[in-house]
Short mmCIF file of C-alpha atoms and ligand atoms in Angstrom, two decimals:
data_model
loop_
_atom_site.label_atom_id
_atom_site.label_comp_id
_atom_site.label_asym_id
_atom_site.label_seq_id
_atom_site.Cartn_x
_atom_site.Cartn_y
_atom_site.Cartn_z
CA MET A 4 -21.73 -17.12 10.07
CA ILE A 5 -19.02 -19.69 9.52
CA ARG A 6 -17.54 -19.29 6.09
CA GLY A 7 -15.19 -21.73 4.41
CA PRO A 8 -13.26 -24.58 5.94
CA ARG A 9 -11.90 -24.72 9.48
CA PRO A 10 -8.93 -22.36 9.75
CA LEU A 11 -5.45 -23.75 10.30
CA VAL A 12 -2.50 -22.05 11.98
CA ALA A 13 0.68 -24.05 11.49
CA GLY A 14 4.12 -23.34 12.93
CA ASN A 15 7.18 -24.19 10.86
CA TRP A 16 10.16 -24.35 13.20
CA LYS A 17 12.61 -25.07 10.36
CA MET A 18 16.06 -26.07 11.71
CA ASN A 19 15.40 -24.35 15.02
CA GLY A 20 14.55 -25.77 18.40
CA LEU A 21 16.21 -28.13 20.85
CA ARG A 22 14.73 -30.35 23.50
CA SER A 23 14.24 -27.36 25.77
CA SER A 24 11.92 -25.89 23.13
CA LEU A 25 9.38 -28.59 23.93
CA ALA A 26 8.27 -26.29 26.73
CA GLU A 27 6.82 -24.09 23.97
CA VAL A 28 4.87 -27.06 22.61
CA ALA A 29 3.47 -27.80 26.06
CA ALA A 30 2.52 -24.13 26.43
CA ILE A 31 0.79 -24.17 23.02
CA CYS A 32 -1.23 -27.23 24.08
CA GLU A 33 -2.33 -25.41 27.23
CA ALA A 34 -3.25 -22.28 25.33
CA VAL A 35 -5.30 -24.23 22.78
CA ALA A 36 -7.03 -26.17 25.57
CA ALA A 37 -7.90 -22.80 27.12
CA GLY A 38 -9.62 -21.82 23.88
CA ARG A 39 -7.09 -19.23 22.80
CA ALA A 40 -7.14 -20.35 19.16
CA GLY A 41 -10.93 -20.21 18.89
CA ARG A 42 -12.10 -22.64 16.24
CA ALA A 43 -8.74 -22.76 14.46
CA GLU A 44 -6.78 -25.99 14.19
CA VAL A 45 -3.25 -25.53 15.48
CA VAL A 46 -0.29 -27.57 14.21
CA VAL A 47 3.38 -27.46 15.18
CA CYS A 48 6.08 -28.69 12.79
CA PRO A 49 9.28 -29.10 14.81
CA PRO A 50 12.52 -30.62 13.54
CA ALA A 51 12.34 -34.41 13.10
CA THR A 52 14.36 -35.09 16.25
CA LEU A 53 11.62 -33.52 18.37
CA LEU A 54 8.67 -35.01 16.57
CA MET A 55 7.98 -38.00 18.81
CA ALA A 56 8.35 -36.00 22.00
CA ALA A 57 6.17 -33.22 20.59
CA ALA A 58 3.54 -35.73 19.50
CA ALA A 59 3.53 -37.29 22.97
CA LEU A 60 3.01 -33.85 24.52
CA CYS A 61 0.20 -33.09 22.08
CA GLU A 62 -1.48 -36.48 22.32
CA LYS A 63 -4.17 -35.45 24.76
CA SER A 64 -4.57 -31.98 23.31
CA LYS A 65 -6.12 -30.78 20.09
CA VAL A 66 -2.75 -29.61 18.77
CA GLY A 67 -1.43 -31.54 15.78
CA VAL A 68 2.17 -32.11 14.79
CA GLY A 69 3.76 -32.22 11.37
CA GLY A 70 7.06 -32.96 9.66
CA GLN A 71 8.91 -30.48 7.45
CA ASP A 72 9.72 -32.79 4.54
CA CYS A 73 9.66 -36.44 3.54
CA HIS A 74 11.17 -38.60 0.82
CA ALA A 75 9.19 -39.46 -2.31
CA GLU A 76 9.94 -43.17 -1.88
CA PRO A 77 8.17 -45.07 0.88
CA GLY A 78 11.43 -46.47 2.25
CA GLY A 79 14.83 -47.85 1.36
CA ALA A 80 18.47 -46.89 1.00
CA PHE A 81 18.25 -43.11 1.34
CA THR A 82 20.79 -42.11 3.95
CA GLY A 83 19.75 -39.11 5.96
CA ASP A 84 16.20 -38.97 4.62
CA ILE A 85 12.92 -39.56 6.39
CA SER A 86 9.87 -41.35 5.01
CA ALA A 87 6.25 -40.27 5.19
CA GLN A 88 5.41 -43.44 7.10
CA MET A 89 8.13 -42.63 9.66
CA LEU A 90 6.56 -39.22 10.23
CA ARG A 91 3.18 -40.87 10.66
CA ASP A 92 4.72 -43.45 12.99
CA ALA A 93 6.23 -40.63 15.07
CA GLY A 94 2.76 -39.14 15.53
CA ALA A 95 2.62 -36.58 12.72
CA ALA A 96 -0.62 -35.86 10.91
CA PHE A 97 0.85 -33.28 8.51
CA VAL A 98 3.97 -32.72 6.45
CA ILE A 99 5.17 -29.49 4.85
CA LEU A 100 6.23 -30.17 1.25
CA GLY A 101 7.79 -27.97 -1.41
CA HIS A 102 8.82 -25.19 0.95
CA SER A 103 10.80 -22.57 -0.95
CA GLU A 104 13.85 -23.35 1.18
CA ARG A 105 13.71 -26.90 -0.18
CA ARG A 106 12.82 -25.85 -3.71
CA SER A 107 15.83 -23.54 -3.83
CA GLY A 108 18.28 -25.12 -1.37
CA HIS A 109 17.63 -28.73 -2.42
CA ARG A 110 16.61 -28.11 -6.01
CA GLU A 111 13.20 -29.66 -5.55
CA THR A 112 11.12 -29.48 -8.71
CA ASN A 113 7.33 -29.50 -8.95
CA ALA A 114 7.48 -33.12 -10.08
CA MET A 115 9.55 -34.07 -7.04
CA VAL A 116 7.14 -32.24 -4.76
CA GLN A 117 4.19 -34.01 -6.39
CA ALA A 118 5.83 -37.42 -5.87
CA LYS A 119 6.32 -36.55 -2.19
CA VAL A 120 2.71 -35.40 -1.85
CA LYS A 121 1.48 -38.72 -3.27
CA THR A 122 3.65 -40.70 -0.85
CA ALA A 123 2.55 -38.53 2.07
CA LEU A 124 -1.14 -38.99 1.24
CA ARG A 125 -0.67 -42.74 0.93
CA ALA A 126 0.90 -42.75 4.40
CA GLY A 127 -2.17 -40.98 5.78
CA LEU A 128 -0.59 -37.56 6.18
CA SER A 129 -2.09 -34.26 5.06
CA ALA A 130 0.32 -32.32 2.87
CA ILE A 131 0.94 -28.60 3.36
CA VAL A 132 2.08 -27.79 -0.17
CA CYS A 133 4.03 -24.54 -0.41
CA VAL A 134 3.99 -22.30 -3.47
CA GLY A 135 5.17 -18.76 -4.06
CA GLU A 136 6.96 -16.48 -6.48
CA THR A 137 10.30 -14.72 -6.11
CA ARG A 138 10.59 -10.94 -6.03
CA ALA A 139 11.92 -10.92 -9.61
CA GLU A 140 8.99 -13.06 -10.81
CA ARG A 141 6.50 -10.70 -9.16
CA GLU A 142 8.19 -7.61 -10.56
CA ALA A 143 8.09 -9.15 -14.03
CA GLY A 144 4.32 -9.59 -13.64
CA ASN A 145 4.60 -13.36 -13.48
CA ALA A 146 3.42 -14.10 -9.95
CA LEU A 147 0.14 -15.75 -11.01
CA PRO A 148 1.55 -17.94 -13.80
CA VAL A 149 4.47 -19.04 -11.61
CA VAL A 150 2.18 -20.05 -8.77
CA GLY A 151 -0.28 -21.59 -11.25
CA ALA A 152 2.50 -23.78 -12.64
CA GLN A 153 3.62 -24.76 -9.14
CA LEU A 154 0.08 -25.78 -8.22
CA ALA A 155 -0.42 -27.72 -11.45
CA GLY A 156 2.93 -29.46 -11.07
CA SER A 157 2.90 -30.12 -7.34
CA ILE A 158 -0.64 -31.24 -6.55
CA PRO A 159 -1.73 -34.67 -7.81
CA GLU A 160 -4.93 -34.59 -9.91
CA ASP A 161 -6.73 -37.09 -7.72
CA ALA A 162 -5.70 -35.71 -4.34
CA PRO A 163 -8.56 -35.45 -1.85
CA PRO A 164 -8.99 -31.77 -0.84
CA GLU A 165 -9.08 -32.70 2.85
CA GLY A 166 -5.56 -34.09 2.43
CA ILE A 167 -4.18 -30.93 0.84
CA VAL A 168 -3.41 -27.58 2.40
CA VAL A 169 -1.93 -24.98 0.06
CA ALA A 170 0.44 -22.44 1.63
CA TYR A 171 1.04 -19.33 -0.44
CA GLU A 172 4.42 -18.03 0.65
CA PRO A 173 5.95 -15.31 -1.52
CA VAL A 174 9.68 -16.12 -1.37
CA TRP A 175 10.52 -12.45 -0.79
CA ALA A 176 8.29 -12.34 2.29
CA ILE A 177 9.80 -15.35 4.07
CA GLY A 178 11.93 -14.38 7.03
CA THR A 179 12.31 -10.82 5.76
CA GLY A 180 9.75 -8.97 7.86
CA ILE A 181 8.26 -7.73 4.58
CA ILE A 182 4.72 -8.97 4.16
CA ALA A 183 2.80 -9.02 0.90
CA LYS A 184 0.19 -6.26 0.56
CA PRO A 185 -3.43 -7.18 1.32
CA ASP A 186 -4.46 -6.74 -2.32
CA GLU A 187 -1.59 -8.98 -3.46
CA ILE A 188 -2.57 -11.67 -0.97
CA ALA A 189 -6.27 -11.43 -1.78
CA ALA A 190 -5.64 -11.63 -5.54
CA MET A 191 -3.33 -14.62 -5.19
CA HIS A 192 -5.59 -16.50 -2.78
CA GLY A 193 -8.59 -15.96 -5.06
CA PHE A 194 -6.53 -17.30 -7.95
CA ILE A 195 -5.37 -20.32 -5.91
CA ARG A 196 -8.95 -21.01 -4.81
CA GLY A 197 -9.99 -21.23 -8.45
CA GLU A 198 -7.02 -23.33 -9.52
CA ALA A 199 -7.25 -25.71 -6.56
CA GLY A 200 -10.99 -26.04 -7.10
CA ARG A 201 -10.38 -27.08 -10.68
CA ARG A 202 -7.62 -29.51 -9.77
CA LEU A 203 -9.39 -31.08 -6.83
CA ALA A 204 -12.59 -31.25 -8.85
CA GLY A 205 -15.99 -32.14 -7.55
CA GLN A 206 -15.18 -31.20 -3.98
CA ARG A 207 -17.35 -28.56 -2.40
CA ALA A 208 -15.27 -27.34 0.51
CA GLY A 209 -11.92 -27.35 -1.27
CA ALA A 210 -8.43 -27.27 0.16
CA ARG A 211 -7.47 -24.81 2.83
CA ILE A 212 -5.25 -21.96 1.66
CA LEU A 213 -2.77 -20.50 4.14
CA TYR A 214 -0.69 -17.37 3.80
CA GLY A 215 2.93 -17.54 4.94
CA GLY A 216 5.81 -15.10 5.02
CA SER A 217 6.55 -12.79 7.96
CA VAL A 218 3.21 -13.35 9.67
CA LYS A 219 3.50 -11.73 13.11
CA PRO A 220 1.05 -10.74 15.85
CA ALA A 221 1.14 -7.17 14.52
CA ASN A 222 -0.07 -8.07 11.00
CA ALA A 223 -2.06 -11.25 11.69
CA LYS A 224 -5.46 -9.58 11.82
CA GLU A 225 -5.00 -7.80 8.52
CA VAL A 226 -3.88 -10.99 6.75
CA LEU A 227 -6.23 -13.50 8.35
CA SER A 228 -9.33 -11.41 7.76
CA LEU A 229 -8.79 -11.43 3.98
CA GLU A 230 -11.10 -13.45 1.79
CA ASN A 231 -9.84 -16.94 0.89
CA VAL A 232 -7.20 -16.86 3.63
CA ASP A 233 -7.89 -19.95 5.74
CA GLY A 234 -5.01 -19.52 8.15
CA ALA A 235 -1.27 -19.03 8.28
CA LEU A 236 1.99 -20.89 7.99
CA VAL A 237 4.19 -19.17 10.54
CA GLY A 238 7.99 -19.46 10.68
CA GLY A 239 9.92 -17.21 13.06
CA ALA A 240 6.95 -16.19 15.19
CA SER A 241 6.00 -19.84 15.81
CA LEU A 242 9.10 -20.47 17.92
CA ASN A 243 7.59 -18.58 20.79
CA CYS A 244 4.27 -19.72 22.22
CA ALA A 245 3.13 -16.24 23.18
CA GLU A 246 3.70 -14.82 19.69
CA PHE A 247 2.31 -17.87 17.92
CA MET A 248 -0.85 -17.92 20.01
CA GLU A 249 -1.34 -14.20 19.55
CA ILE A 250 -1.58 -14.93 15.83
CA ALA A 251 -3.96 -17.88 16.33
CA ALA A 252 -6.03 -15.75 18.71
CA PHE A 253 -7.45 -13.98 15.67
CA TYR A 254 -9.86 -16.91 15.44
CA ARG A 255 -11.22 -16.27 18.92
CA GLN A 256 -13.02 -13.24 17.56
CA VAL A 257 -14.28 -14.98 14.45
CA THR A 258 -17.09 -17.48 14.68
P1 PGA B 6 8.53 -16.64 8.38
O1 PGA B 6 8.60 -18.07 7.65
O2 PGA B 6 7.21 -16.57 9.12
O3 PGA B 6 9.70 -16.66 9.33
O4 PGA B 6 8.64 -15.61 7.34
C1 PGA B 6 7.47 -18.63 7.06
C2 PGA B 6 7.81 -19.94 6.40
O5 PGA B 6 8.90 -20.05 5.80
O6 PGA B 6 7.02 -20.89 6.43
#
């Protein structure tokens, strides 16, 4: 029985990858064409310099490409920034917004993330909106309210659920090799399902909810089989086709 929306496995390359890394993109396309991701949708988010080349490689495959950020304004005098329309023009269908590395390193607030999400949706992109608590917030018992506030502040009221993917990424699990416990993930994803359902009202299927933070081949099965987990946002392990596809291969066994 197929339950929930189509799963999504997205790779976030961050500021990693040079032209030579496009070989990994080509290998991912081959693996997906060979059915190694089952019914999951696979998306690669390389650095902006590789986007056009990655999109060209993926054009004839079922692999999508995404950007890692965009500006809230549609265009103009913003040196060094990239617009949602530029990502779309380069061949992207997705953009990651509100990643914790941008929330902390670039002081992005929920309001800023929401403005970016609106611009991205207007440009025809789907937004992968990242939320997640810090270790201190979890230890203080505030994980749910923190994530609730991030969802309420970052996702526009009228956003179409098919244009929104929520990625729950506990900050303390990103790049640390420490993954949240199954009961923590299940509780948070159930909470997000309810909150997103309320915000994106009237929509039956609802937004997809990904888990992110130290997802590796060794823990993928445990995470991806949890209720309300519709896929993964993968950082480090997405840089290598073999590792990334081993994670996506979970969906070969699931119909
Ligand atoms: P990680 O990163 O898989 O390397 O922990 C995930 C992310 O930041 O999206």
